[in-house]
């Protein structure tokens, strides 16, 4: 056992620049993808929260149902297929169009995947807002758009913050699948180090420790933010905190 840890320390000291470079790429993709995914989720979740009302005209009702159907397809596809499959499919499908680098493709893939989860998180957050808030805003002359942007969405984001934060934690780990399209993240660098010295167990011990430090630190920071916001801490992944299934 002492020999094992001695070898782990030796690998860490010798190859730390590669581990550090991979860690930076992992954080870049996971953070950027989460932020963009949140923006997508806000848009899609807000659209899905709009109900089809009897007073709507026929054209409006058809339009709403069509948008609901399209967003439901988007959510079902990206929540129902593995990210590693999405990454390979989208990278090679769109490469002739965008001629993008793996990191750019990785950010895009994580963003659209996260957006599908965020949409349901935000939709659930919107539904948790007291309808009296909307009625009060409309009674003072605010439009539907103003009510959504200024009254409903801020409260929905606050209510959904634990699940939103957990999506970031999940993305830190899930970026490892992007090695399938040669994204030089932490996992990709670790595979390279382990393959060059034929010591995968010791190398992956270092990799696992780095992921643990990243997720543990992120969780603690998010916990402090939740505390400042007056929200109870949540330890469940976002995919387990969103009730219900999307419907057409």
mmCIF file of C-alpha atoms in Angstrom:
data_model
loop_
_atom_site.group_PDB
_atom_site.id
_atom_site.type_symbol
_atom_site.label_atom_id
_atom_site.label_comp_id
_atom_site.label_asym_id
_atom_site.label_seq_id
_atom_site.Cartn_x
_atom_site.Cartn_y
_atom_site.Cartn_z
ATOM 1 C CA UNK A 1 0.000 0.000 0.000
ATOM 2 C CA UNK A 2 2.859 2.356 0.810
ATOM 3 C CA UNK A 3 4.338 1.640 -2.598
ATOM 4 C CA UNK A 4 0.995 2.439 -4.231
ATOM 5 C CA UNK A 5 0.717 5.866 -2.604
ATOM 6 C CA UNK A 6 4.381 6.577 -3.296
ATOM 7 C CA UNK A 7 3.761 5.932 -6.975
ATOM 8 C CA UNK A 8 0.616 8.130 -6.878
ATOM 9 C CA UNK A 9 2.644 10.986 -5.390
ATOM 10 C CA UNK A 10 5.357 10.514 -7.997
ATOM 11 C CA UNK A 11 2.869 10.643 -10.870
ATOM 12 C CA UNK A 12 1.178 13.731 -9.415
ATOM 13 C CA UNK A 13 4.494 15.565 -9.083
ATOM 14 C CA UNK A 14 5.708 14.590 -12.530
ATOM 15 C CA UNK A 15 2.544 15.159 -14.535
ATOM 16 C CA UNK A 16 0.768 17.913 -12.572
ATOM 17 C CA UNK A 17 0.891 20.364 -15.555
ATOM 18 C CA UNK A 18 -1.239 17.934 -17.591
ATOM 19 C CA UNK A 19 -3.693 17.385 -14.741
ATOM 20 C CA UNK A 20 -3.938 21.144 -14.206
ATOM 21 C CA UNK A 21 -4.499 21.811 -17.903
ATOM 22 C CA UNK A 22 -7.266 19.207 -17.990
ATOM 23 C CA UNK A 23 -8.860 20.618 -14.839
ATOM 24 C CA UNK A 24 -9.045 24.090 -16.388
ATOM 25 C CA UNK A 25 -10.776 22.717 -19.496
ATOM 26 C CA UNK A 26 -13.219 20.746 -17.324
ATOM 27 C CA UNK A 27 -14.132 23.843 -15.312
ATOM 28 C CA UNK A 28 -14.400 26.006 -18.441
ATOM 29 C CA UNK A 29 -16.813 23.641 -20.183
ATOM 30 C CA UNK A 30 -18.893 22.794 -17.109
ATOM 31 C CA UNK A 31 -19.288 26.402 -15.955
ATOM 32 C CA UNK A 32 -19.936 27.868 -19.408
ATOM 33 C CA UNK A 33 -22.264 25.027 -20.337
ATOM 34 C CA UNK A 34 -24.234 25.434 -17.110
ATOM 35 C CA UNK A 35 -24.668 29.188 -17.578
ATOM 36 C CA UNK A 36 -25.740 28.871 -21.217
ATOM 37 C CA UNK A 37 -27.928 25.910 -20.297
ATOM 38 C CA UNK A 38 -29.612 28.032 -17.635
ATOM 39 C CA UNK A 39 -30.401 30.706 -20.227
ATOM 40 C CA UNK A 40 -31.867 28.040 -22.521
ATOM 41 C CA UNK A 41 -33.805 26.619 -19.599
ATOM 42 C CA UNK A 42 -35.219 30.020 -18.699
ATOM 43 C CA UNK A 43 -36.488 30.513 -22.245
ATOM 44 C CA UNK A 44 -37.858 27.004 -22.763
ATOM 45 C CA UNK A 45 -39.206 26.691 -19.218
ATOM 46 C CA UNK A 46 -41.000 30.022 -19.478
ATOM 47 C CA UNK A 47 -42.583 29.010 -22.773
ATOM 48 C CA UNK A 48 -43.681 25.652 -21.362
ATOM 49 C CA UNK A 49 -45.207 27.380 -18.336
ATOM 50 C CA UNK A 50 -47.577 29.369 -20.573
ATOM 51 C CA UNK A 51 -50.946 27.631 -20.489
ATOM 52 C CA UNK A 52 -53.410 27.254 -23.324
ATOM 53 C CA UNK A 53 -56.458 29.223 -22.166
ATOM 54 C CA UNK A 54 -60.046 29.005 -23.459
ATOM 55 C CA UNK A 55 -60.071 32.724 -24.179
ATOM 56 C CA UNK A 56 -57.179 32.375 -26.638
ATOM 57 C CA UNK A 57 -57.974 32.594 -30.304
ATOM 58 C CA UNK A 58 -57.698 29.479 -32.446
ATOM 59 C CA UNK A 59 -54.391 30.627 -33.941
ATOM 60 C CA UNK A 60 -52.901 31.358 -30.539
ATOM 61 C CA UNK A 61 -54.011 27.982 -29.190
ATOM 62 C CA UNK A 62 -52.473 26.189 -32.169
ATOM 63 C CA UNK A 63 -49.270 28.188 -31.791
ATOM 64 C CA UNK A 64 -48.986 27.406 -28.081
ATOM 65 C CA UNK A 65 -49.601 23.700 -28.600
ATOM 66 C CA UNK A 66 -47.036 23.596 -31.410
ATOM 67 C CA UNK A 67 -44.409 25.307 -29.252
ATOM 68 C CA UNK A 68 -45.208 23.000 -26.339
ATOM 69 C CA UNK A 69 -44.819 19.982 -28.626
ATOM 70 C CA UNK A 70 -41.458 21.160 -30.019
ATOM 71 C CA UNK A 71 -40.057 21.949 -26.578
ATOM 72 C CA UNK A 72 -41.292 18.598 -25.262
ATOM 73 C CA UNK A 73 -39.477 16.798 -28.080
ATOM 74 C CA UNK A 74 -36.295 18.733 -27.315
ATOM 75 C CA UNK A 75 -36.504 17.879 -23.616
ATOM 76 C CA UNK A 76 -37.344 14.216 -24.158
ATOM 77 C CA UNK A 77 -34.541 13.708 -26.693
ATOM 78 C CA UNK A 78 -31.776 15.295 -24.636
ATOM 79 C CA UNK A 79 -32.941 13.870 -21.318
ATOM 80 C CA UNK A 80 -33.571 10.436 -22.799
ATOM 81 C CA UNK A 81 -30.240 9.841 -24.556
ATOM 82 C CA UNK A 82 -26.712 9.603 -23.102
ATOM 83 C CA UNK A 83 -24.537 12.684 -23.391
ATOM 84 C CA UNK A 84 -21.699 10.618 -24.872
ATOM 85 C CA UNK A 85 -23.985 9.618 -27.759
ATOM 86 C CA UNK A 86 -25.129 13.212 -28.188
ATOM 87 C CA UNK A 87 -21.540 14.446 -28.230
ATOM 88 C CA UNK A 88 -20.364 12.072 -30.949
ATOM 89 C CA UNK A 89 -23.514 12.549 -33.063
ATOM 90 C CA UNK A 90 -23.623 16.360 -32.874
ATOM 91 C CA UNK A 91 -19.865 16.843 -33.174
ATOM 92 C CA UNK A 92 -19.527 14.942 -36.433
ATOM 93 C CA UNK A 93 -22.933 15.999 -37.779
ATOM 94 C CA UNK A 94 -22.240 19.729 -37.404
ATOM 95 C CA UNK A 95 -18.466 19.759 -37.924
ATOM 96 C CA UNK A 96 -18.774 20.325 -41.701
ATOM 97 C CA UNK A 97 -21.033 23.307 -40.970
ATOM 98 C CA UNK A 98 -19.164 25.009 -38.110
ATOM 99 C CA UNK A 99 -15.696 23.465 -38.522
ATOM 100 C CA UNK A 100 -15.458 23.735 -34.749
ATOM 101 C CA UNK A 101 -12.808 22.626 -32.324
ATOM 102 C CA UNK A 102 -13.597 19.920 -29.743
ATOM 103 C CA UNK A 103 -13.756 22.389 -26.830
ATOM 104 C CA UNK A 104 -16.266 24.608 -28.649
ATOM 105 C CA UNK A 105 -18.334 21.569 -29.545
ATOM 106 C CA UNK A 106 -18.115 20.372 -25.947
ATOM 107 C CA UNK A 107 -19.503 23.657 -24.630
ATOM 108 C CA UNK A 108 -22.352 23.504 -27.156
ATOM 109 C CA UNK A 109 -23.223 19.903 -26.286
ATOM 110 C CA UNK A 110 -23.162 20.466 -22.524
ATOM 111 C CA UNK A 111 -25.237 23.638 -22.977
ATOM 112 C CA UNK A 112 -28.055 22.050 -24.974
ATOM 113 C CA UNK A 113 -28.052 18.968 -22.741
ATOM 114 C CA UNK A 114 -28.168 21.075 -19.584
ATOM 115 C CA UNK A 115 -30.832 23.314 -21.120
ATOM 116 C CA UNK A 116 -33.213 20.350 -21.343
ATOM 117 C CA UNK A 117 -32.867 19.676 -17.619
ATOM 118 C CA UNK A 118 -32.926 23.362 -16.720
ATOM 119 C CA UNK A 119 -36.164 23.862 -18.654
ATOM 120 C CA UNK A 120 -37.973 21.384 -16.420
ATOM 121 C CA UNK A 121 -36.311 22.814 -13.318
ATOM 122 C CA UNK A 122 -37.434 26.337 -14.207
ATOM 123 C CA UNK A 123 -40.916 25.148 -15.178
ATOM 124 C CA UNK A 124 -41.277 23.505 -11.780
ATOM 125 C CA UNK A 125 -39.949 26.678 -10.150
ATOM 126 C CA UNK A 126 -42.492 28.817 -11.990
ATOM 127 C CA UNK A 127 -45.292 26.507 -10.900
ATOM 128 C CA UNK A 128 -44.130 26.845 -7.294
ATOM 129 C CA UNK A 129 -44.658 30.622 -7.338
ATOM 130 C CA UNK A 130 -47.924 31.676 -5.692
ATOM 131 C CA UNK A 131 -50.468 32.569 -8.425
ATOM 132 C CA UNK A 132 -51.390 35.558 -6.267
ATOM 133 C CA UNK A 133 -48.062 37.113 -7.229
ATOM 134 C CA UNK A 134 -49.066 37.102 -10.877
ATOM 135 C CA UNK A 135 -52.534 38.420 -10.127
ATOM 136 C CA UNK A 136 -51.100 41.236 -7.997
ATOM 137 C CA UNK A 137 -48.646 42.219 -10.737
ATOM 138 C CA UNK A 138 -51.367 42.256 -13.383
ATOM 139 C CA UNK A 139 -53.648 44.282 -11.109
ATOM 140 C CA UNK A 140 -51.142 47.140 -10.989
ATOM 141 C CA UNK A 141 -50.939 47.274 -14.782
ATOM 142 C CA UNK A 142 -47.914 45.081 -15.556
ATOM 143 C CA UNK A 143 -47.984 43.221 -18.842
ATOM 144 C CA UNK A 144 -47.610 39.438 -19.056
ATOM 145 C CA UNK A 145 -43.982 39.846 -20.159
ATOM 146 C CA UNK A 146 -43.179 42.251 -17.329
ATOM 147 C CA UNK A 147 -44.869 39.962 -14.825
ATOM 148 C CA UNK A 148 -42.854 36.977 -15.994
ATOM 149 C CA UNK A 149 -39.495 38.786 -16.133
ATOM 150 C CA UNK A 150 -39.801 40.960 -13.029
ATOM 151 C CA UNK A 151 -41.996 38.949 -10.676
ATOM 152 C CA UNK A 152 -42.247 35.262 -11.550
ATOM 153 C CA UNK A 153 -38.812 34.321 -12.935
ATOM 154 C CA UNK A 154 -36.736 35.835 -10.081
ATOM 155 C CA UNK A 155 -38.758 33.839 -7.556
ATOM 156 C CA UNK A 156 -38.664 30.725 -9.739
ATOM 157 C CA UNK A 157 -34.868 30.893 -9.999
ATOM 158 C CA UNK A 158 -34.563 31.346 -6.239
ATOM 159 C CA UNK A 159 -36.871 28.401 -5.577
ATOM 160 C CA UNK A 160 -34.967 26.269 -8.090
ATOM 161 C CA UNK A 161 -31.459 27.283 -7.050
ATOM 162 C CA UNK A 162 -30.581 23.986 -5.288
ATOM 163 C CA UNK A 163 -31.390 22.002 -8.434
ATOM 164 C CA UNK A 164 -29.624 24.562 -10.653
ATOM 165 C CA UNK A 165 -26.506 24.322 -8.498
ATOM 166 C CA UNK A 166 -26.599 20.542 -8.595
ATOM 167 C CA UNK A 167 -26.652 20.660 -12.397
ATOM 168 C CA UNK A 168 -23.290 22.442 -12.259
ATOM 169 C CA UNK A 169 -21.896 19.734 -9.973
ATOM 170 C CA UNK A 170 -23.223 17.038 -12.312
ATOM 171 C CA UNK A 171 -21.672 18.787 -15.322
ATOM 172 C CA UNK A 172 -18.229 18.830 -13.693
ATOM 173 C CA UNK A 173 -18.320 15.038 -13.686
ATOM 174 C CA UNK A 174 -20.198 14.522 -16.949
ATOM 175 C CA UNK A 175 -17.686 16.476 -19.040
ATOM 176 C CA UNK A 176 -15.543 13.328 -18.854
ATOM 177 C CA UNK A 177 -17.677 11.792 -21.633
ATOM 178 C CA UNK A 178 -16.450 14.505 -24.011
ATOM 179 C CA UNK A 179 -13.176 12.627 -24.316
ATOM 180 C CA UNK A 180 -15.080 10.708 -27.020
ATOM 181 C CA UNK A 181 -14.625 13.757 -29.271
ATOM 182 C CA UNK A 182 -11.046 14.437 -28.088
ATOM 183 C CA UNK A 183 -11.820 17.256 -25.644
ATOM 184 C CA UNK A 184 -8.652 17.582 -23.560
ATOM 185 C CA UNK A 185 -10.404 17.677 -20.207
ATOM 186 C CA UNK A 186 -9.199 16.116 -16.963
ATOM 187 C CA UNK A 187 -10.282 12.602 -17.900
ATOM 188 C CA UNK A 188 -8.697 12.816 -21.365
ATOM 189 C CA UNK A 189 -5.386 13.987 -19.886
ATOM 190 C CA UNK A 190 -5.539 11.230 -17.281
ATOM 191 C CA UNK A 191 -6.019 8.568 -19.941
ATOM 192 C CA UNK A 192 -2.982 9.961 -21.747
ATOM 193 C CA UNK A 193 -0.836 9.909 -18.606
ATOM 194 C CA UNK A 194 -1.977 6.427 -17.596
ATOM 195 C CA UNK A 195 -1.390 5.060 -21.077
ATOM 196 C CA UNK A 196 2.114 6.492 -21.302
ATOM 197 C CA UNK A 197 3.318 4.935 -18.027
ATOM 198 C CA UNK A 198 0.963 1.905 -17.903
ATOM 199 C CA UNK A 199 -0.219 2.781 -14.396
ATOM 200 C CA UNK A 200 -3.945 3.436 -14.828
ATOM 201 C CA UNK A 201 -4.957 2.611 -11.250
ATOM 202 C CA UNK A 202 -2.581 5.113 -9.668
ATOM 203 C CA UNK A 203 -3.378 7.732 -12.311
ATOM 204 C CA UNK A 204 -7.127 7.378 -11.846
ATOM 205 C CA UNK A 205 -6.663 7.676 -8.089
ATOM 206 C CA UNK A 206 -5.278 11.158 -8.737
ATOM 207 C CA UNK A 207 -8.072 11.948 -11.196
ATOM 208 C CA UNK A 208 -10.765 10.806 -8.782
ATOM 209 C CA UNK A 209 -9.223 12.950 -6.025
ATOM 210 C CA UNK A 210 -9.252 16.035 -8.249
ATOM 211 C CA UNK A 211 -12.902 15.479 -9.233
ATOM 212 C CA UNK A 212 -13.774 15.004 -5.560
ATOM 213 C CA UNK A 213 -12.054 18.257 -4.605
ATOM 214 C CA UNK A 214 -13.848 20.124 -7.411
ATOM 215 C CA UNK A 215 -17.304 18.789 -6.567
ATOM 216 C CA UNK A 216 -16.839 19.079 -2.800
ATOM 217 C CA UNK A 217 -15.649 22.689 -3.063
ATOM 218 C CA UNK A 218 -18.445 23.587 -5.477
ATOM 219 C CA UNK A 219 -21.048 21.993 -3.214
ATOM 220 C CA UNK A 220 -19.787 23.932 -0.200
ATOM 221 C CA UNK A 221 -19.824 27.230 -2.135
ATOM 222 C CA UNK A 222 -23.342 26.559 -3.415
ATOM 223 C CA UNK A 223 -24.408 25.690 0.124
ATOM 224 C CA UNK A 224 -23.193 29.071 1.358
ATOM 225 C CA UNK A 225 -25.027 30.844 -1.459
ATOM 226 C CA UNK A 226 -28.227 28.930 -0.671
ATOM 227 C CA UNK A 227 -27.865 29.883 2.972
ATOM 228 C CA UNK A 228 -27.517 33.556 2.058
ATOM 229 C CA UNK A 229 -30.592 33.246 -0.134
ATOM 230 C CA UNK A 230 -32.562 31.680 2.690
ATOM 231 C CA UNK A 231 -33.000 28.374 0.846
ATOM 232 C CA UNK A 232 -32.583 24.953 2.518
ATOM 233 C CA UNK A 233 -29.654 22.967 1.203
ATOM 234 C CA UNK A 234 -30.334 20.127 -1.212
ATOM 235 C CA UNK A 235 -28.074 17.159 -1.862
ATOM 236 C CA UNK A 236 -30.121 15.566 -4.652
ATOM 237 C CA UNK A 237 -29.160 15.809 -8.338
ATOM 238 C CA UNK A 238 -31.340 18.028 -10.467
ATOM 239 C CA UNK A 239 -32.773 15.108 -12.396
ATOM 240 C CA UNK A 240 -34.223 13.772 -9.126
ATOM 241 C CA UNK A 241 -35.683 17.037 -7.887
ATOM 242 C CA UNK A 242 -37.944 17.864 -10.805
ATOM 243 C CA UNK A 243 -41.437 16.405 -10.410
ATOM 244 C CA UNK A 244 -43.576 15.273 -13.292
ATOM 245 C CA UNK A 245 -42.857 14.514 -16.909
ATOM 246 C CA UNK A 246 -43.148 16.855 -19.875
ATOM 247 C CA UNK A 247 -46.356 16.447 -21.799
ATOM 248 C CA UNK A 248 -47.549 17.623 -25.176
#
